[in-house]
Short mmCIF file of C-alpha atoms in Angstrom, two decimals:
data_model
loop_
_atom_site.label_atom_id
_atom_site.label_comp_id
_atom_site.label_asym_id
_atom_site.label_seq_id
_atom_site.Cartn_x
_atom_site.Cartn_y
_atom_site.Cartn_z
CA MET A 1 56.78 8.23 129.47
CA ARG A 2 53.94 9.97 127.10
CA SER A 3 52.69 11.84 130.09
CA ASP A 4 55.93 13.62 130.79
CA LEU A 5 54.75 16.25 128.24
CA MET A 6 52.45 17.84 130.67
CA LYS A 7 53.66 16.81 134.08
CA LYS A 8 57.95 16.58 133.81
CA GLY A 9 60.17 19.68 134.62
CA LEU A 10 60.59 22.62 136.43
CA GLU A 11 58.22 23.75 133.43
CA ARG A 12 55.57 22.08 133.93
CA ALA A 13 54.76 23.37 137.48
CA PRO A 14 51.84 25.15 136.90
CA HIS A 15 50.18 21.90 135.28
CA ARG A 16 51.18 20.04 138.25
CA SER A 17 49.81 22.63 140.33
CA LEU A 18 46.73 22.05 138.28
CA TYR A 19 46.63 18.21 138.78
CA LYS A 20 46.84 18.70 142.73
CA ALA A 21 43.74 21.12 142.93
CA MET A 22 42.30 17.42 142.09
CA GLY A 23 43.80 16.04 144.64
CA TYR A 24 46.34 13.92 142.83
CA THR A 25 49.59 13.66 145.06
CA ASP A 26 53.61 13.71 144.16
CA GLU A 27 53.71 10.04 143.80
CA GLU A 28 50.64 9.62 141.05
CA LEU A 29 51.59 12.09 139.27
CA ALA A 30 55.35 10.10 139.16
CA ARG A 31 53.07 7.00 137.72
CA PRO A 32 52.40 6.40 134.13
CA MET A 33 48.96 8.06 133.55
CA ILE A 34 46.15 6.24 132.04
CA GLY A 35 43.26 7.95 130.65
CA VAL A 36 39.81 5.88 131.03
CA VAL A 37 37.29 6.71 128.69
CA ASN A 38 34.07 6.27 130.52
CA SER A 39 30.96 6.87 128.39
CA ALA A 40 28.56 5.98 131.13
CA ASN A 41 25.28 7.82 130.72
CA GLU A 42 21.69 7.23 132.35
CA VAL A 43 20.06 6.74 128.60
CA ILE A 44 21.42 3.79 127.10
CA PRO A 45 20.72 0.76 128.96
CA GLY A 46 23.94 -0.85 128.34
CA HIS A 47 25.34 2.44 129.31
CA ILE A 48 24.05 2.74 132.98
CA HIS A 49 26.35 0.75 134.28
CA LEU A 50 29.28 1.48 132.95
CA ASN A 51 30.81 3.90 136.48
CA THR A 52 30.88 0.24 138.16
CA ILE A 53 32.76 -1.14 135.32
CA ALA A 54 34.83 2.25 135.10
CA GLU A 55 35.76 1.56 138.51
CA ALA A 56 37.16 -1.97 138.46
CA VAL A 57 39.28 -0.47 135.51
CA LYS A 58 40.94 2.32 138.02
CA ALA A 59 41.18 -0.57 140.55
CA GLY A 60 43.33 -2.61 138.09
CA ILE A 61 45.06 0.60 136.86
CA ARG A 62 46.32 1.22 140.90
CA MET A 63 47.03 -2.88 141.24
CA ALA A 64 49.20 -2.44 138.51
CA GLY A 65 51.29 0.64 139.10
CA GLY A 66 49.22 3.27 137.31
CA THR A 67 47.10 6.99 137.58
CA PRO A 68 43.61 5.97 136.37
CA VAL A 69 42.31 9.86 134.55
CA THR A 70 38.48 9.23 133.60
CA PHE A 71 36.78 11.35 131.14
CA PRO A 72 33.95 10.89 129.05
CA THR A 73 32.46 10.71 125.52
CA ILE A 74 28.80 10.71 124.35
CA GLY A 75 26.30 7.92 123.47
CA VAL A 76 23.47 7.75 121.59
CA CYS A 77 20.75 4.33 122.44
CA ASP A 78 19.73 3.50 118.92
CA GLY A 79 16.61 2.01 120.54
CA ILE A 80 15.31 5.12 122.08
CA ALA A 81 16.64 7.13 118.89
CA MET A 82 14.75 4.62 116.36
CA GLY A 83 11.91 5.55 113.89
CA HIS A 84 12.43 9.42 114.73
CA ILE A 85 14.55 11.85 114.21
CA GLY A 86 17.16 11.66 116.45
CA MET A 87 18.33 7.75 114.27
CA LYS A 88 19.81 10.66 111.99
CA TYR A 89 22.42 11.08 114.12
CA SER A 90 23.25 7.72 115.59
CA LEU A 91 25.59 6.65 112.42
CA ALA A 92 27.24 10.36 112.86
CA SER A 93 27.93 10.20 116.73
CA ARG A 94 30.77 7.78 115.28
CA GLU A 95 32.95 10.42 114.40
CA LEU A 96 32.25 12.78 116.87
CA ILE A 97 32.87 9.74 119.56
CA ALA A 98 36.13 8.91 117.59
CA ASP A 99 36.87 13.05 117.32
CA SER A 100 36.47 13.78 121.38
CA ILE A 101 39.06 10.96 122.61
CA GLU A 102 41.49 12.38 119.89
CA ILE A 103 40.80 16.00 121.08
CA MET A 104 41.13 14.44 124.56
CA ALA A 105 44.17 12.19 124.37
CA THR A 106 46.44 14.39 122.54
CA ALA A 107 45.52 17.76 124.30
CA HIS A 108 45.94 15.38 127.55
CA PRO A 109 49.21 13.36 126.56
CA PHE A 110 47.94 10.23 128.30
CA ASP A 111 50.71 6.90 128.80
CA GLY A 112 47.69 4.64 127.85
CA LEU A 113 43.56 4.41 127.74
CA VAL A 114 41.71 1.88 128.18
CA MET A 115 38.17 2.51 126.67
CA VAL A 116 34.79 1.59 128.42
CA THR A 117 32.44 1.16 125.88
CA ASN A 118 29.18 -0.91 125.33
CA CYS A 119 26.46 0.34 122.35
CA ASP A 120 26.10 0.40 119.20
CA LYS A 121 28.09 3.63 117.74
CA ILE A 122 30.11 4.24 120.58
CA VAL A 123 32.64 0.65 120.07
CA PRO A 124 33.76 1.63 116.54
CA GLY A 125 33.73 5.35 117.66
CA MET A 126 36.82 4.34 120.46
CA LEU A 127 38.16 1.54 118.12
CA MET A 128 38.85 4.32 115.63
CA ALA A 129 40.36 6.89 117.98
CA ALA A 130 42.27 4.07 119.46
CA LEU A 131 43.94 2.97 116.47
CA ARG A 132 44.04 7.19 115.03
CA LEU A 133 45.85 8.01 118.23
CA ASN A 134 47.66 4.38 118.44
CA ILE A 135 49.07 4.81 122.28
CA PRO A 136 48.77 1.77 124.10
CA THR A 137 44.84 0.62 124.51
CA ILE A 138 42.21 -2.09 125.59
CA VAL A 139 38.39 -1.97 124.99
CA VAL A 140 36.32 -3.22 127.57
CA SER A 141 32.69 -3.46 126.91
CA GLY A 142 30.06 -3.35 130.09
CA GLY A 143 28.39 -6.62 128.28
CA PRO A 144 25.41 -7.92 127.16
CA MET A 145 21.93 -7.80 128.37
CA MET A 146 19.88 -11.11 129.83
CA ALA A 147 17.24 -12.17 127.45
CA GLY A 148 14.12 -11.59 129.06
CA LYS A 149 11.48 -14.38 130.08
CA LEU A 150 7.81 -14.35 129.07
CA ASN A 151 5.84 -17.22 129.77
CA GLY A 152 8.63 -19.16 130.38
CA LYS A 153 10.25 -18.02 127.22
CA PRO A 154 12.87 -15.65 125.82
CA VAL A 155 12.24 -12.72 124.65
CA ASP A 156 14.16 -9.86 124.01
CA LEU A 157 13.94 -5.48 122.47
CA ILE A 158 13.22 -7.21 118.94
CA SER A 159 10.14 -9.36 119.93
CA VAL A 160 8.94 -6.00 121.19
CA PHE A 161 9.22 -3.89 118.05
CA GLU A 162 7.67 -7.13 116.16
CA GLY A 163 5.08 -7.15 118.78
CA VAL A 164 3.54 -3.57 117.12
CA GLY A 165 3.39 -5.30 113.73
CA GLU A 166 1.49 -8.10 115.64
CA VAL A 167 -1.04 -5.50 117.34
CA LYS A 168 -1.80 -4.14 114.19
CA SER A 169 -2.82 -6.96 112.48
CA ASN A 170 -4.63 -8.65 115.44
CA LYS A 171 -2.44 -10.99 115.90
CA MET A 172 -1.46 -9.70 119.99
CA SER A 173 -3.57 -7.63 122.35
CA GLU A 174 -1.85 -4.26 123.22
CA GLU A 175 -2.36 -5.71 127.41
CA SER A 176 0.14 -8.79 125.90
CA LEU A 177 2.27 -6.14 124.13
CA LYS A 178 2.48 -4.26 127.37
CA SER A 179 3.16 -7.55 129.27
CA LEU A 180 6.05 -7.94 126.68
CA GLU A 181 6.87 -4.62 126.77
CA ASP A 182 7.86 -4.90 130.66
CA CYS A 183 9.88 -8.08 131.10
CA ALA A 184 11.89 -7.69 127.65
CA CYS A 185 14.62 -5.72 128.59
CA PRO A 186 15.02 -7.43 132.19
CA GLY A 187 18.10 -4.65 132.93
CA SER A 188 21.73 -2.96 132.25
CA GLY A 189 23.56 -4.30 129.11
CA SER A 190 23.84 -4.15 125.71
CA CYS A 191 20.54 -5.72 123.77
CA SER A 192 20.44 -9.59 124.17
CA GLY A 193 21.05 -10.78 120.57
CA MET A 194 24.02 -10.68 118.29
CA PHE A 195 22.43 -6.98 117.36
CA THR A 196 25.36 -4.24 116.44
CA ALA A 197 26.65 -3.60 119.82
CA ASN A 198 27.01 -7.14 120.63
CA SER A 199 28.02 -7.41 116.85
CA MET A 200 31.09 -5.05 118.02
CA ASN A 201 31.63 -6.41 121.58
CA CYS A 202 32.76 -9.80 119.53
CA VAL A 203 34.29 -8.65 117.08
CA THR A 204 36.58 -6.76 119.14
CA GLU A 205 37.42 -9.52 121.08
CA ALA A 206 38.35 -11.23 117.24
CA LEU A 207 40.44 -8.04 116.79
CA GLY A 208 42.75 -8.86 119.94
CA LEU A 209 41.77 -5.15 121.29
CA GLY A 210 39.91 -6.65 123.87
CA LEU A 211 40.50 -9.18 126.61
CA PRO A 212 38.37 -13.03 126.08
CA GLY A 213 35.42 -12.70 126.97
CA ASN A 214 34.59 -9.22 126.48
CA GLY A 215 32.23 -10.37 124.20
CA THR A 216 29.64 -12.14 125.82
CA ILE A 217 30.25 -12.23 129.63
CA PRO A 218 26.74 -10.65 130.74
CA SER A 219 26.97 -7.42 131.86
CA ILE A 220 25.32 -8.57 135.44
CA SER A 221 28.06 -11.18 136.16
CA ALA A 222 30.96 -10.65 138.58
CA ALA A 223 32.75 -11.56 136.39
CA ARG A 224 32.74 -8.72 134.19
CA VAL A 225 33.37 -6.68 136.82
CA ARG A 226 36.81 -8.49 137.04
CA LEU A 227 37.89 -8.78 133.39
CA ALA A 228 37.26 -4.81 134.03
CA LYS A 229 40.14 -5.05 136.81
CA GLN A 230 42.12 -7.31 134.44
CA ALA A 231 42.07 -4.64 131.20
CA GLY A 232 43.30 -1.90 133.75
CA MET A 233 45.66 -4.58 135.15
CA GLN A 234 47.00 -5.56 131.66
CA VAL A 235 46.71 -2.27 130.10
CA MET A 236 49.93 -1.49 132.67
CA ASP A 237 51.53 -4.50 130.68
CA LEU A 238 50.96 -2.92 127.07
CA VAL A 239 52.42 0.42 128.64
CA GLU A 240 55.74 -1.08 129.75
CA LYS A 241 56.01 -2.84 126.38
CA ASP A 242 55.05 -0.19 124.29
CA ILE A 243 52.01 -1.98 122.43
CA LYS A 244 50.25 0.15 120.73
CA PRO A 245 46.64 -0.91 118.71
CA ARG A 246 48.10 -0.69 115.24
CA ASP A 247 50.44 -3.81 116.34
CA ILE A 248 47.62 -5.44 116.93
CA ALA A 249 45.18 -4.85 114.80
CA THR A 250 46.87 -5.82 111.14
CA PHE A 251 45.31 -6.64 107.93
CA GLN A 252 45.38 -10.14 108.94
CA ALA A 253 44.06 -9.25 112.33
CA PHE A 254 40.63 -7.41 110.86
CA LYS A 255 40.61 -10.90 108.33
CA ASN A 256 40.08 -12.89 111.71
CA ALA A 257 37.63 -10.31 112.83
CA ILE A 258 35.89 -10.95 109.74
CA ALA A 259 35.95 -14.77 109.76
CA VAL A 260 34.18 -14.60 113.48
CA ASP A 261 31.38 -11.85 112.34
CA MET A 262 30.45 -14.61 109.64
CA ALA A 263 30.57 -17.14 111.68
CA LEU A 264 28.22 -15.66 114.19
CA GLY A 265 25.51 -13.99 111.72
CA CYS A 266 26.69 -9.70 112.92
CA SER A 267 24.91 -7.03 112.87
CA THR A 268 25.16 -6.22 108.49
CA ASN A 269 26.23 -2.74 110.32
CA THR A 270 29.88 -4.25 110.49
CA VAL A 271 29.91 -3.82 107.22
CA LEU A 272 30.37 0.04 107.88
CA HIS A 273 32.43 -0.10 111.31
CA ILE A 274 34.87 -2.40 110.33
CA PRO A 275 36.30 -0.77 107.13
CA ALA A 276 36.10 2.30 109.06
CA ILE A 277 38.13 1.63 111.93
CA ALA A 278 40.21 -0.14 110.02
CA HIS A 279 40.86 3.11 107.18
CA GLU A 280 42.33 4.82 110.74
CA ALA A 281 45.16 2.34 110.78
CA GLY A 282 45.92 2.76 107.16
CA ILE A 283 44.10 -0.41 105.79
CA ASP A 284 41.90 -0.18 103.17
CA LEU A 285 39.84 -3.47 103.15
CA ASP A 286 37.16 -3.82 100.30
CA LEU A 287 33.48 -5.24 100.45
CA ASP A 288 34.76 -7.97 98.36
CA LEU A 289 36.94 -9.01 101.20
CA PHE A 290 33.62 -10.09 102.93
CA ASN A 291 32.65 -12.39 100.16
CA ASP A 292 35.81 -13.72 99.91
CA ILE A 293 36.16 -14.69 103.59
CA SER A 294 32.30 -16.17 103.88
CA SER A 295 32.61 -18.17 101.05
CA ARG A 296 35.24 -20.25 103.60
CA THR A 297 33.22 -19.72 106.77
CA PRO A 298 30.25 -21.32 107.69
CA ASN A 299 28.28 -19.86 109.85
CA LEU A 300 28.02 -21.44 113.14
CA CYS A 301 25.75 -19.46 115.58
CA HIS A 302 21.64 -18.70 115.21
CA LEU A 303 21.48 -15.84 117.78
CA SER A 304 18.92 -13.43 117.83
CA PRO A 305 16.95 -12.50 115.86
CA ALA A 306 18.23 -15.21 113.59
CA GLY A 307 17.36 -18.17 116.06
CA HIS A 308 16.38 -18.28 119.41
CA HIS A 309 19.59 -17.90 121.44
CA HIS A 310 21.24 -14.97 122.89
CA LEU A 311 24.39 -13.69 123.81
CA GLU A 312 24.26 -15.69 127.74
CA ASP A 313 23.95 -18.72 125.72
CA LEU A 314 26.83 -17.98 123.52
CA ASP A 315 29.01 -16.99 126.63
CA GLU A 316 28.04 -20.12 128.35
CA ALA A 317 28.91 -22.31 125.25
CA GLY A 318 32.40 -21.81 124.86
CA GLY A 319 32.51 -17.91 124.13
CA ILE A 320 33.80 -15.78 120.88
CA GLN A 321 37.67 -18.00 121.78
CA GLY A 322 35.50 -21.09 121.61
CA VAL A 323 34.04 -20.03 117.80
CA MET A 324 37.59 -18.78 116.82
CA LYS A 325 38.69 -22.31 117.82
CA GLU A 326 36.03 -24.43 116.16
CA ILE A 327 36.59 -21.85 112.53
CA SER A 328 40.53 -21.95 113.21
CA THR A 329 40.21 -25.71 112.06
CA LEU A 330 39.22 -24.12 108.59
CA GLY A 331 42.20 -22.24 107.99
CA VAL A 332 40.53 -18.99 108.31
CA ILE A 333 42.08 -17.35 111.58
CA ASP A 334 45.72 -16.56 111.45
CA LEU A 335 46.70 -17.43 114.81
CA GLU A 336 49.92 -15.77 115.15
CA CYS A 337 48.01 -12.81 115.04
CA PRO A 338 48.89 -10.30 118.53
CA THR A 339 46.24 -9.32 121.28
CA VAL A 340 45.89 -7.02 123.95
CA THR A 341 46.84 -10.24 126.25
CA GLY A 342 50.35 -10.37 125.36
CA LYS A 343 50.01 -13.87 123.34
CA THR A 344 48.65 -14.90 120.59
CA VAL A 345 45.23 -15.87 118.96
CA GLY A 346 46.55 -19.51 118.76
CA ASP A 347 47.87 -18.97 122.54
CA ASN A 348 44.83 -17.94 123.94
CA ILE A 349 42.43 -20.80 122.16
CA LYS A 350 44.53 -23.20 123.49
CA THR A 351 42.00 -23.97 126.33
CA ALA A 352 39.20 -22.80 124.46
CA SER A 353 36.50 -25.41 123.85
CA VAL A 354 32.60 -25.76 122.62
CA LYS A 355 30.73 -26.63 125.66
CA ASN A 356 27.11 -26.93 123.81
CA ARG A 357 26.78 -27.99 120.07
CA ASP A 358 23.25 -26.81 120.18
CA VAL A 359 24.71 -23.19 120.23
CA ILE A 360 28.24 -23.06 118.53
CA ARG A 361 27.79 -25.82 116.18
CA SER A 362 30.95 -27.90 114.31
CA VAL A 363 31.85 -26.83 111.25
CA LYS A 364 31.28 -30.34 109.59
CA ASP A 365 27.41 -29.64 110.44
CA PRO A 366 26.96 -25.84 110.28
CA TYR A 367 23.66 -24.04 109.47
CA SER A 368 25.35 -23.07 106.43
CA THR A 369 28.59 -23.37 104.86
CA GLN A 370 28.96 -19.52 103.98
CA GLY A 371 29.05 -16.80 106.62
CA GLY A 372 26.15 -14.79 108.32
CA ILE A 373 26.84 -12.03 106.14
CA VAL A 374 26.78 -11.55 102.04
CA ILE A 375 27.19 -8.10 99.60
CA LEU A 376 25.18 -7.77 97.11
CA ARG A 377 25.89 -6.16 93.62
CA GLY A 378 23.79 -5.36 90.27
CA ASN A 379 22.81 -3.11 88.57
CA LEU A 380 20.45 -1.32 91.48
CA ALA A 381 23.96 -1.22 94.00
CA PRO A 382 26.80 -0.95 91.45
CA ASP A 383 28.92 -0.26 94.83
CA GLY A 384 27.33 -2.75 96.47
CA ALA A 385 24.71 -3.91 99.17
CA VAL A 386 24.71 -5.53 102.32
CA VAL A 387 22.14 -8.42 103.70
CA LYS A 388 22.17 -10.95 106.90
CA GLN A 389 21.28 -13.86 104.96
CA SER A 390 21.44 -15.84 107.98
CA ALA A 391 18.30 -14.22 109.28
CA VAL A 392 16.88 -14.54 105.68
CA SER A 393 13.82 -17.30 105.25
CA PRO A 394 14.96 -20.45 103.12
CA ASP A 395 11.72 -18.91 100.59
CA MET A 396 13.22 -15.54 100.31
CA MET A 397 16.43 -16.39 99.06
CA THR A 398 15.72 -16.15 95.53
CA ASN A 399 13.17 -13.38 94.76
CA GLU A 400 11.51 -11.14 92.70
CA GLY A 401 9.22 -8.36 93.11
CA THR A 402 6.85 -5.58 92.69
CA ALA A 403 8.76 -2.37 93.72
CA ARG A 404 6.60 -0.27 96.02
CA VAL A 405 8.52 3.24 95.89
CA PHE A 406 8.88 5.62 99.42
CA ASP A 407 11.54 8.30 99.74
CA SER A 408 11.39 8.66 103.45
CA GLU A 409 11.24 5.92 106.27
CA GLU A 410 7.80 7.47 107.69
CA GLU A 411 6.62 7.24 103.60
CA ALA A 412 7.10 3.01 104.31
CA MET A 413 6.41 2.75 107.76
CA SER A 414 2.65 4.46 107.21
CA ALA A 415 1.93 2.13 104.08
CA ILE A 416 3.72 -0.91 105.63
CA MET A 417 0.82 0.00 109.12
CA GLY A 418 -1.98 1.19 106.94
CA GLY A 419 -2.07 -2.65 105.35
CA GLU A 420 -0.79 -1.31 101.79
CA ILE A 421 2.07 -3.67 101.53
CA LYS A 422 1.19 -6.97 100.20
CA PRO A 423 3.03 -10.95 99.66
CA GLY A 424 5.50 -10.27 96.10
CA ASP A 425 6.23 -6.36 97.20
CA VAL A 426 9.32 -5.15 97.43
CA VAL A 427 9.77 -2.03 99.41
CA ILE A 428 12.26 0.59 98.35
CA ILE A 429 13.16 2.93 101.26
CA ARG A 430 15.43 5.93 99.46
CA TYR A 431 17.05 9.45 100.40
CA GLU A 432 18.07 7.65 103.68
CA GLY A 433 21.98 7.40 103.03
CA PRO A 434 24.74 8.76 104.44
CA LYS A 435 24.15 11.80 102.70
CA GLY A 436 20.98 11.93 102.12
CA GLY A 437 19.34 11.25 105.29
CA PRO A 438 21.44 12.43 106.60
CA GLY A 439 23.40 10.28 109.02
CA MET A 440 21.74 6.60 107.25
CA ARG A 441 18.87 5.95 109.88
CA GLU A 442 18.55 2.22 111.27
CA MET A 443 15.08 1.57 110.34
CA LEU A 444 14.29 -1.84 112.65
CA SER A 445 10.61 -0.50 112.84
CA PRO A 446 9.61 -0.95 109.13
CA THR A 447 10.90 -4.61 109.32
CA SER A 448 10.05 -5.41 112.92
CA ALA A 449 6.39 -4.28 111.40
CA ILE A 450 6.44 -6.61 108.10
CA ALA A 451 8.12 -9.34 110.46
CA GLY A 452 5.23 -9.18 113.19
CA MET A 453 2.88 -8.65 110.56
CA GLY A 454 3.99 -12.17 109.13
CA LEU A 455 5.30 -10.52 105.54
CA ASP A 456 8.87 -11.76 106.29
CA LYS A 457 8.71 -14.62 104.08
CA SER A 458 6.68 -12.59 101.44
CA VAL A 459 8.12 -9.15 101.34
CA ALA A 460 11.99 -7.67 100.67
CA LEU A 461 12.65 -4.21 102.04
CA LEU A 462 15.36 -2.10 99.98
CA THR A 463 17.65 1.02 101.17
CA ASP A 464 20.12 3.13 101.09
CA GLY A 465 19.83 3.65 104.58
CA ARG A 466 20.63 0.58 106.94
CA PHE A 467 19.37 -1.72 109.29
CA SER A 468 19.32 -2.94 112.99
CA GLY A 469 21.35 -6.14 113.90
CA GLY A 470 17.47 -6.83 115.11
CA THR A 471 16.57 -7.64 111.77
CA ARG A 472 15.13 -10.17 110.35
CA GLY A 473 13.88 -11.03 106.41
CA ALA A 474 15.03 -10.19 102.95
CA ALA A 475 16.06 -6.52 105.08
CA ILE A 476 19.06 -5.39 102.48
CA GLY A 477 20.79 -2.11 102.66
CA HIS A 478 23.84 -0.09 102.32
CA ILE A 479 22.67 -0.08 98.50
CA SER A 480 25.39 2.04 97.20
CA PRO A 481 25.86 4.75 95.76
CA GLU A 482 23.02 6.27 97.59
CA ALA A 483 20.35 8.49 96.46
CA ALA A 484 21.22 11.39 97.07
CA ASP A 485 24.33 11.19 95.27
CA GLY A 486 23.01 9.70 91.77
CA GLY A 487 22.72 6.19 92.31
CA PRO A 488 19.94 4.04 90.08
CA ILE A 489 18.30 2.67 93.90
CA GLY A 490 16.73 6.69 92.82
CA LEU A 491 15.62 5.78 89.20
CA VAL A 492 12.94 3.29 90.25
CA ARG A 493 9.82 3.96 89.91
CA GLU A 494 6.43 2.41 91.45
CA GLY A 495 5.66 -1.29 89.68
CA ASP A 496 8.97 -2.06 88.50
CA ARG A 497 10.43 -5.62 88.99
CA ILE A 498 13.53 -5.86 91.08
CA ALA A 499 15.54 -9.76 91.26
CA ILE A 500 17.35 -10.70 94.40
CA ASP A 501 19.26 -14.12 94.14
CA ILE A 502 21.10 -13.56 97.98
CA PRO A 503 23.25 -17.69 96.53
CA ASN A 504 24.32 -15.47 93.23
CA LYS A 505 25.35 -12.13 94.89
CA THR A 506 23.12 -10.26 92.73
CA ILE A 507 20.24 -7.57 92.69
CA GLU A 508 19.15 -6.30 89.73
CA LEU A 509 16.77 -3.59 88.82
CA LYS A 510 14.79 -5.18 85.67
CA ILE A 511 14.97 -2.64 82.70
CA SER A 512 17.19 -2.54 79.90
CA ASP A 513 19.88 -0.60 79.30
CA LYS A 514 18.44 1.99 77.15
CA GLU A 515 15.69 2.95 80.13
CA MET A 516 17.93 2.89 82.88
CA ASP A 517 19.99 5.94 80.92
CA ALA A 518 16.72 7.28 79.90
CA ARG A 519 15.87 8.02 83.34
CA ARG A 520 19.02 8.87 84.75
CA LYS A 521 19.39 12.02 81.87
CA THR A 522 16.47 13.60 83.99
CA TYR A 523 17.10 12.66 87.67
CA VAL A 524 18.02 15.22 89.28
CA PRO A 525 19.22 13.88 93.51
CA ARG A 526 17.09 15.39 96.21
CA PRO A 527 19.08 17.65 98.40
CA PRO A 528 19.50 15.90 101.90
CA ALA A 529 16.60 16.32 104.17
CA ILE A 530 18.68 18.09 107.18
CA ARG A 531 21.18 20.90 105.80
CA HIS A 532 22.41 22.91 109.07
CA GLY A 533 23.90 21.92 112.42
CA TYR A 534 26.05 19.01 112.93
CA LEU A 535 23.98 16.84 110.26
CA GLY A 536 24.34 19.87 108.01
CA ARG A 537 28.32 19.68 107.95
CA TYR A 538 28.25 15.72 108.28
CA ALA A 539 26.40 15.78 104.58
CA LYS A 540 28.87 17.77 103.09
CA MET A 541 31.61 14.88 104.22
CA VAL A 542 30.43 11.72 104.49
CA THR A 543 31.28 9.36 102.33
CA SER A 544 29.30 6.28 100.63
CA ALA A 545 28.65 3.29 103.16
CA SER A 546 30.27 0.57 100.79
CA THR A 547 33.13 2.88 101.97
CA GLY A 548 32.22 3.01 105.88
CA ALA A 549 30.69 6.00 105.52
CA ILE A 550 34.16 7.75 106.84
CA PHE A 551 34.68 11.74 106.19
CA LYS A 552 36.29 12.50 103.16
CA GLU A 553 40.42 13.07 103.71
#
């Protein structure tokens, strides 16, 4: 056993003594030792209940003959960090999470790991660590939050963000916003729409590193606790058979995950995280792969913010296994890929079915014949940009408008809330990329304000930063190279014309090559906004969004 490195033999008597100081018995030390990574905290609603999930995992490990050993990691709540300096630390926390797990599981060599997670950067950070360490591992999420209810209609966190814009444009009273605020997030779990947290939990299941149900079983359900116990028991089988994450997360498995991503209409942040996770397995995922798979995978689900359904509806309709079975008829799912169940994808989905065609449409009746996400390229984004096309109004799929240029989210937000943005404008927010931000802030506040003010069908927003999975409208992010790296977005001037053609996957700054070259010769990128502490180091090490914002080798 791998754990013998720290517990077996005469020379390890001091090590055993230290474990006994914590109450471990000789019998427990003789068993396989399983690290339980628990990201519970009292900051994130998706993590407030994770001690319960971790205890269930530990019970499962003990039932199957192992010894659980818990250790923590950090987590940032993107919603609470939104709109201020805290959001600069969100994406940057992903690398710290992966690094901290690597440290803990190498300094204390466990035989296997169960990673208890739930929200935006914690899930990909844990997956990156799993593939880097490559010891038997299962990831189990805490499950999605239920949707709130107001006047008989479902509401969620995005309803509150958009409500701010509605109040500002006199479409809602402050009293109504207070009522919405009080009920939109009714309890524990990852926010209830197909935002980044739930997107990544669903991707984990599709990738084969989470058990069936991992992405959709609600946090408040007893089935979620049972799933956690099953994860604890199942990791012992993986340890016995020495089935490791890289045995499961192959190139074909990543293609499966991207296909499910497209069918669901997941967050654009998956385009950052999936390549970063694959990188840890030594797999290179080019952005063009997303377009290739999107062209062959129809969008079958419109969950919030694209539609009125939520994760609880997807779970009742058949969940991720139902979606995989539906799109498998198109040949976009490799049924032979192994999973943490010990069975193949094909075996797992044999008994799956779609129970509600309003939530999971048939491949013969999709919302669109292409997937929910598309990669755009052009002279404004030569290395690519990303948009959640399933959440874009048909009126905005092809659009040309006038550039309104801002060098920070705060500047743009002030203009939006001040009524300075008009129909036909294209809001440019730059110096918010991985390096320039630094940290590539998620910008739900400006997109929600635009939507709340009724401008999402007439105003586009472009940035070298990124968006929340809750963003809707013509919000195009990850524009690469970023302004701080000398990218063309840094050359845009107030009043320039911008042409967006999502169906043809292009984004163009409407100036001549001669003018572009002239501007480039005089352009001096602004240095990162923060140059000290962790973010200062992060800005020096991070790569482009087009490569998943991973660290330089």
